[in-house]
Amino acid sequence: MGPVRIFLSTGELSGDYHAMHLVKALRAAAVTQGLTPQIAASGSHHLREVVDDLWEETADWAGIGILDSLRVGPTVALGCRRIMQRMQRWQPHLVIGVDYRVANLRLLQAAHKQGARTAYYFPPVHWGSTSSKARKALVQVYEGKGGERRKPDRFDRIAACTDLVLLTYPISEGEYRRAGANVHYIGHPLWNAIQSELSIPADEVRAGFGLPPASDDPAAPLLVGLFPGSRTQELRDIWPVMRDWLRQYGPDWPQVTWLVSVAHPRYRSRLVADIDRFPPALRSQVQIIEGMAPDQLRAMDLVLMKSGTAAQTALLLGLPMVACYRIGMPPVLGPLILALSRQLFLNMPYYTFPNLLAERAIVPELIQETCTVAGLQAAVAPLLSDPAARDAQRAALLELHDRLVRPDAISRAASMLLDLVVPAVGGADT
């Protein structure tokens, strides 16, 4: 039996991280099945460490909002074309899309036509949207007024080009089944990834930063993380708000050690330069950390982070947080574009993962106009000053933990994915 050729497609650093852990699980599962995996991918620095060949670097593929998506569109389109050409030559047995629907739907459709087995890991789900007249009118045009849709929706399209859909949120399973997808809810694999990376006790991590163990004493030293994001757009639009808030209000909290996370090495010089301009007393309280190591997160008392995968990690660790997000808009057309986006796509009751899952406001979230220095101060100050407030949020987050966690999510996913290709590989002339 020849090697099992597997290609994974990601488009953002969060997908790159999840795919890295999936590759490790695939290699482990392959050993038990007597298979030799040959794995290629599109991704970034996480996948680069574990795959045999990285076809495309996708750190620049992330785009949020209409304008940013238009900016990265040509780069993504050219990258997808190159990937599809290489797939034709390489003939993978299995192609796995990880999140990032814009590119992965096209790649999975192409792979399906080539005869590869296909799967979606972290597939799109329906979190809810606006019920505005504009949205309803758009849906009517798109789907038709009758009982049958004139055009397939996202679930139909994914079902038509996949052999397996591995659902990672307890949402939209019914929509995928209605579309005829072979869908399985496996639980959120992030918990398995976190567990595999936890190795240092929280008290030991805190001691490394010169802090005592966590305490309910309001005057006790605190360890607080700032996670501005992993996309260039997020560093441009979110980090300045966090930076200015920290410069203005950080001195009010001399008992706090602030940890600023660098999500990708290319952002380090920007963050270091900004922090170096802080007043000396505040600068002495701030340290740079790399990425989002679970050991460090578990030791923190509070995190300020952009809404996204970081919030999912904090939820699973029961870590109190304040979440924020904003998209930069041009001064003239910006308000119109934002209003249109909200009417058609973005008008949801909540935007942060814990709040969406709980369907109530557990985590303070600052979105667009409210993502300001003043808004951040109003949300953060009560949590910094009151241990009981942090404990209350922690308890609410841990209640959601059990809805997401399955102890074997990643290993089960790997086994199901390899089961797709064993018959083909066994009978293939490789």
JSON list of N, CA and C in Angstrom, two decimals, residues 47-79:
[
{"chain": "A", "resi": 47, "resn": "LEU", "atom": "N", "xyz": [1.12, 25.08, 10.59]},
{"chain": "A", "resi": 47, "resn": "LEU", "atom": "CA", "xyz": [1.14, 23.90, 9.73]},
{"chain": "A", "resi": 47, "resn": "LEU", "atom": "C", "xyz": [2.53, 23.63, 9.16]},
{"chain": "A", "resi": 48, "resn": "ARG", "atom": "N", "xyz": [3.30, 24.67, 8.96]},
{"chain": "A", "resi": 48, "resn": "ARG", "atom": "CA", "xyz": [4.62, 24.49, 8.39]},
{"chain": "A", "resi": 48, "resn": "ARG", "atom": "C", "xyz": [5.46, 23.51, 9.22]},
{"chain": "A", "resi": 49, "resn": "GLU", "atom": "N", "xyz": [5.18, 23.46, 10.53]},
{"chain": "A", "resi": 49, "resn": "GLU", "atom": "CA", "xyz": [5.95, 22.61, 11.42]},
{"chain": "A", "resi": 49, "resn": "GLU", "atom": "C", "xyz": [5.59, 21.13, 11.31]},
{"chain": "A", "resi": 50, "resn": "VAL", "atom": "N", "xyz": [4.41, 20.80, 10.74]},
{"chain": "A", "resi": 50, "resn": "VAL", "atom": "CA", "xyz": [3.94, 19.41, 10.84]},
{"chain": "A", "resi": 50, "resn": "VAL", "atom": "C", "xyz": [3.63, 18.76, 9.50]},
{"chain": "A", "resi": 51, "resn": "VAL", "atom": "N", "xyz": [3.58, 19.52, 8.41]},
{"chain": "A", "resi": 51, "resn": "VAL", "atom": "CA", "xyz": [3.25, 18.92, 7.11]},
{"chain": "A", "resi": 51, "resn": "VAL", "atom": "C", "xyz": [4.51, 18.63, 6.32]},
{"chain": "A", "resi": 52, "resn": "ASP", "atom": "N", "xyz": [4.36, 17.82, 5.29]},
{"chain": "A", "resi": 52, "resn": "ASP", "atom": "CA", "xyz": [5.49, 17.51, 4.41]},
{"chain": "A", "resi": 52, "resn": "ASP", "atom": "C", "xyz": [5.75, 18.61, 3.40]},
{"chain": "A", "resi": 53, "resn": "ASP", "atom": "N", "xyz": [4.70, 19.36, 3.04]},
{"chain": "A", "resi": 53, "resn": "ASP", "atom": "CA", "xyz": [4.87, 20.40, 2.02]},
{"chain": "A", "resi": 53, "resn": "ASP", "atom": "C", "xyz": [3.79, 21.46, 2.23]},
{"chain": "A", "resi": 54, "resn": "LEU", "atom": "N", "xyz": [4.20, 22.71, 2.39]},
{"chain": "A", "resi": 54, "resn": "LEU", "atom": "CA", "xyz": [3.25, 23.81, 2.49]},
{"chain": "A", "resi": 54, "resn": "LEU", "atom": "C", "xyz": [3.16, 24.48, 1.13]},
{"chain": "A", "resi": 55, "resn": "TRP", "atom": "N", "xyz": [2.02, 24.30, 0.48]},
{"chain": "A", "resi": 55, "resn": "TRP", "atom": "CA", "xyz": [1.87, 24.79, -0.89]},
{"chain": "A", "resi": 55, "resn": "TRP", "atom": "C", "xyz": [1.71, 26.31, -0.96]},
{"chain": "A", "resi": 56, "resn": "GLU", "atom": "N", "xyz": [0.93, 26.86, -0.02]},
{"chain": "A", "resi": 56, "resn": "GLU", "atom": "CA", "xyz": [0.67, 28.30, -0.04]},
{"chain": "A", "resi": 56, "resn": "GLU", "atom": "C", "xyz": [0.75, 28.85, 1.37]},
{"chain": "A", "resi": 57, "resn": "GLU", "atom": "N", "xyz": [1.39, 30.00, 1.54]},
{"chain": "A", "resi": 57, "resn": "GLU", "atom": "CA", "xyz": [1.37, 30.75, 2.79]},
{"chain": "A", "resi": 57, "resn": "GLU", "atom": "C", "xyz": [0.12, 31.63, 2.78]},
{"chain": "A", "resi": 58, "resn": "THR", "atom": "N", "xyz": [-0.77, 31.44, 3.77]},
{"chain": "A", "resi": 58, "resn": "THR", "atom": "CA", "xyz": [-2.07, 32.11, 3.76]},
{"chain": "A", "resi": 58, "resn": "THR", "atom": "C", "xyz": [-2.23, 33.16, 4.85]},
{"chain": "A", "resi": 59, "resn": "ALA", "atom": "N", "xyz": [-1.13, 33.61, 5.44]},
{"chain": "A", "resi": 59, "resn": "ALA", "atom": "CA", "xyz": [-1.24, 34.62, 6.49]},
{"chain": "A", "resi": 59, "resn": "ALA", "atom": "C", "xyz": [-1.89, 35.90, 5.99]},
{"chain": "A", "resi": 60, "resn": "ASP", "atom": "N", "xyz": [-1.78, 36.17, 4.68]},
{"chain": "A", "resi": 60, "resn": "ASP", "atom": "CA", "xyz": [-2.36, 37.39, 4.12]},
{"chain": "A", "resi": 60, "resn": "ASP", "atom": "C", "xyz": [-3.74, 37.16, 3.51]},
{"chain": "A", "resi": 61, "resn": "TRP", "atom": "N", "xyz": [-4.33, 36.02, 3.72]},
{"chain": "A", "resi": 61, "resn": "TRP", "atom": "CA", "xyz": [-5.62, 35.73, 3.11]},
{"chain": "A", "resi": 61, "resn": "TRP", "atom": "C", "xyz": [-6.80, 36.21, 3.95]},
{"chain": "A", "resi": 62, "resn": "ALA", "atom": "N", "xyz": [-6.59, 36.56, 5.19]},
{"chain": "A", "resi": 62, "resn": "ALA", "atom": "CA", "xyz": [-7.70, 36.91, 6.07]},
{"chain": "A", "resi": 62, "resn": "ALA", "atom": "C", "xyz": [-8.25, 38.28, 5.73]},
{"chain": "A", "resi": 63, "resn": "GLY", "atom": "N", "xyz": [-9.56, 38.37, 5.65]},
{"chain": "A", "resi": 63, "resn": "GLY", "atom": "CA", "xyz": [-10.21, 39.65, 5.40]},
{"chain": "A", "resi": 63, "resn": "GLY", "atom": "C", "xyz": [-11.57, 39.69, 6.06]},
{"chain": "A", "resi": 64, "resn": "ILE", "atom": "N", "xyz": [-11.81, 40.73, 6.85]},
{"chain": "A", "resi": 64, "resn": "ILE", "atom": "CA", "xyz": [-13.08, 40.89, 7.53]},
{"chain": "A", "resi": 64, "resn": "ILE", "atom": "C", "xyz": [-13.77, 42.15, 7.00]},
{"chain": "A", "resi": 65, "resn": "GLY", "atom": "N", "xyz": [-15.04, 42.02, 6.65]},
{"chain": "A", "resi": 65, "resn": "GLY", "atom": "CA", "xyz": [-15.77, 43.17, 6.12]},
{"chain": "A", "resi": 65, "resn": "GLY", "atom": "C", "xyz": [-15.65, 43.24, 4.61]},
{"chain": "A", "resi": 66, "resn": "ILE", "atom": "N", "xyz": [-16.51, 44.06, 4.02]},
{"chain": "A", "resi": 66, "resn": "ILE", "atom": "CA", "xyz": [-16.60, 44.15, 2.57]},
{"chain": "A", "resi": 66, "resn": "ILE", "atom": "C", "xyz": [-15.30, 44.66, 1.97]},
{"chain": "A", "resi": 67, "resn": "LEU", "atom": "N", "xyz": [-14.78, 45.76, 2.51]},
{"chain": "A", "resi": 67, "resn": "LEU", "atom": "CA", "xyz": [-13.60, 46.38, 1.92]},
{"chain": "A", "resi": 67, "resn": "LEU", "atom": "C", "xyz": [-12.37, 45.49, 2.06]},
{"chain": "A", "resi": 68, "resn": "ASP", "atom": "N", "xyz": [-12.18, 44.93, 3.24]},
{"chain": "A", "resi": 68, "resn": "ASP", "atom": "CA", "xyz": [-11.00, 44.10, 3.46]},
{"chain": "A", "resi": 68, "resn": "ASP", "atom": "C", "xyz": [-11.06, 42.83, 2.63]},
{"chain": "A", "resi": 69, "resn": "SER", "atom": "N", "xyz": [-12.26, 42.28, 2.46]},
{"chain": "A", "resi": 69, "resn": "SER", "atom": "CA", "xyz": [-12.41, 41.08, 1.63]},
{"chain": "A", "resi": 69, "resn": "SER", "atom": "C", "xyz": [-12.08, 41.39, 0.17]},
{"chain": "A", "resi": 70, "resn": "LEU", "atom": "N", "xyz": [-12.48, 42.58, -0.29]},
{"chain": "A", "resi": 70, "resn": "LEU", "atom": "CA", "xyz": [-12.13, 42.97, -1.66]},
{"chain": "A", "resi": 70, "resn": "LEU", "atom": "C", "xyz": [-10.62, 43.13, -1.81]},
{"chain": "A", "resi": 71, "resn": "ARG", "atom": "N", "xyz": [-9.97, 43.61, -0.76]},
{"chain": "A", "resi": 71, "resn": "ARG", "atom": "CA", "xyz": [-8.53, 43.82, -0.81]},
{"chain": "A", "resi": 71, "resn": "ARG", "atom": "C", "xyz": [-7.78, 42.50, -0.98]},
{"chain": "A", "resi": 72, "resn": "VAL", "atom": "N", "xyz": [-8.18, 41.47, -0.22]},
{"chain": "A", "resi": 72, "resn": "VAL", "atom": "CA", "xyz": [-7.45, 40.20, -0.28]},
{"chain": "A", "resi": 72, "resn": "VAL", "atom": "C", "xyz": [-7.97, 39.29, -1.38]},
{"chain": "A", "resi": 73, "resn": "GLY", "atom": "N", "xyz": [-9.08, 39.66, -2.01]},
{"chain": "A", "resi": 73, "resn": "GLY", "atom": "CA", "xyz": [-9.70, 38.79, -3.00]},
{"chain": "A", "resi": 73, "resn": "GLY", "atom": "C", "xyz": [-8.77, 38.30, -4.10]},
{"chain": "A", "resi": 74, "resn": "PRO", "atom": "N", "xyz": [-8.03, 39.19, -4.76]},
{"chain": "A", "resi": 74, "resn": "PRO", "atom": "CA", "xyz": [-7.12, 38.73, -5.84]},
{"chain": "A", "resi": 74, "resn": "PRO", "atom": "C", "xyz": [-6.06, 37.77, -5.33]},
{"chain": "A", "resi": 75, "resn": "THR", "atom": "N", "xyz": [-5.52, 38.03, -4.15]},
{"chain": "A", "resi": 75, "resn": "THR", "atom": "CA", "xyz": [-4.50, 37.13, -3.59]},
{"chain": "A", "resi": 75, "resn": "THR", "atom": "C", "xyz": [-5.08, 35.74, -3.35]},
{"chain": "A", "resi": 76, "resn": "VAL", "atom": "N", "xyz": [-6.28, 35.70, -2.78]},
{"chain": "A", "resi": 76, "resn": "VAL", "atom": "CA", "xyz": [-6.93, 34.42, -2.51]},
{"chain": "A", "resi": 76, "resn": "VAL", "atom": "C", "xyz": [-7.26, 33.69, -3.80]},
{"chain": "A", "resi": 77, "resn": "ALA", "atom": "N", "xyz": [-7.78, 34.41, -4.78]},
{"chain": "A", "resi": 77, "resn": "ALA", "atom": "CA", "xyz": [-8.16, 33.79, -6.05]},
{"chain": "A", "resi": 77, "resn": "ALA", "atom": "C", "xyz": [-6.95, 33.17, -6.75]},
{"chain": "A", "resi": 78, "resn": "LEU", "atom": "N", "xyz": [-5.84, 33.90, -6.78]},
{"chain": "A", "resi": 78, "resn": "LEU", "atom": "CA", "xyz": [-4.63, 33.36, -7.42]},
{"chain": "A", "resi": 78, "resn": "LEU", "atom": "C", "xyz": [-4.09, 32.16, -6.64]},
{"chain": "A", "resi": 79, "resn": "GLY", "atom": "N", "xyz": [-4.13, 32.24, -5.31]},
{"chain": "A", "resi": 79, "resn": "GLY", "atom": "CA", "xyz": [-3.67, 31.12, -4.50]},
{"chain": "A", "resi": 79, "resn": "GLY", "atom": "C", "xyz": [-4.51, 29.88, -4.73]}
]
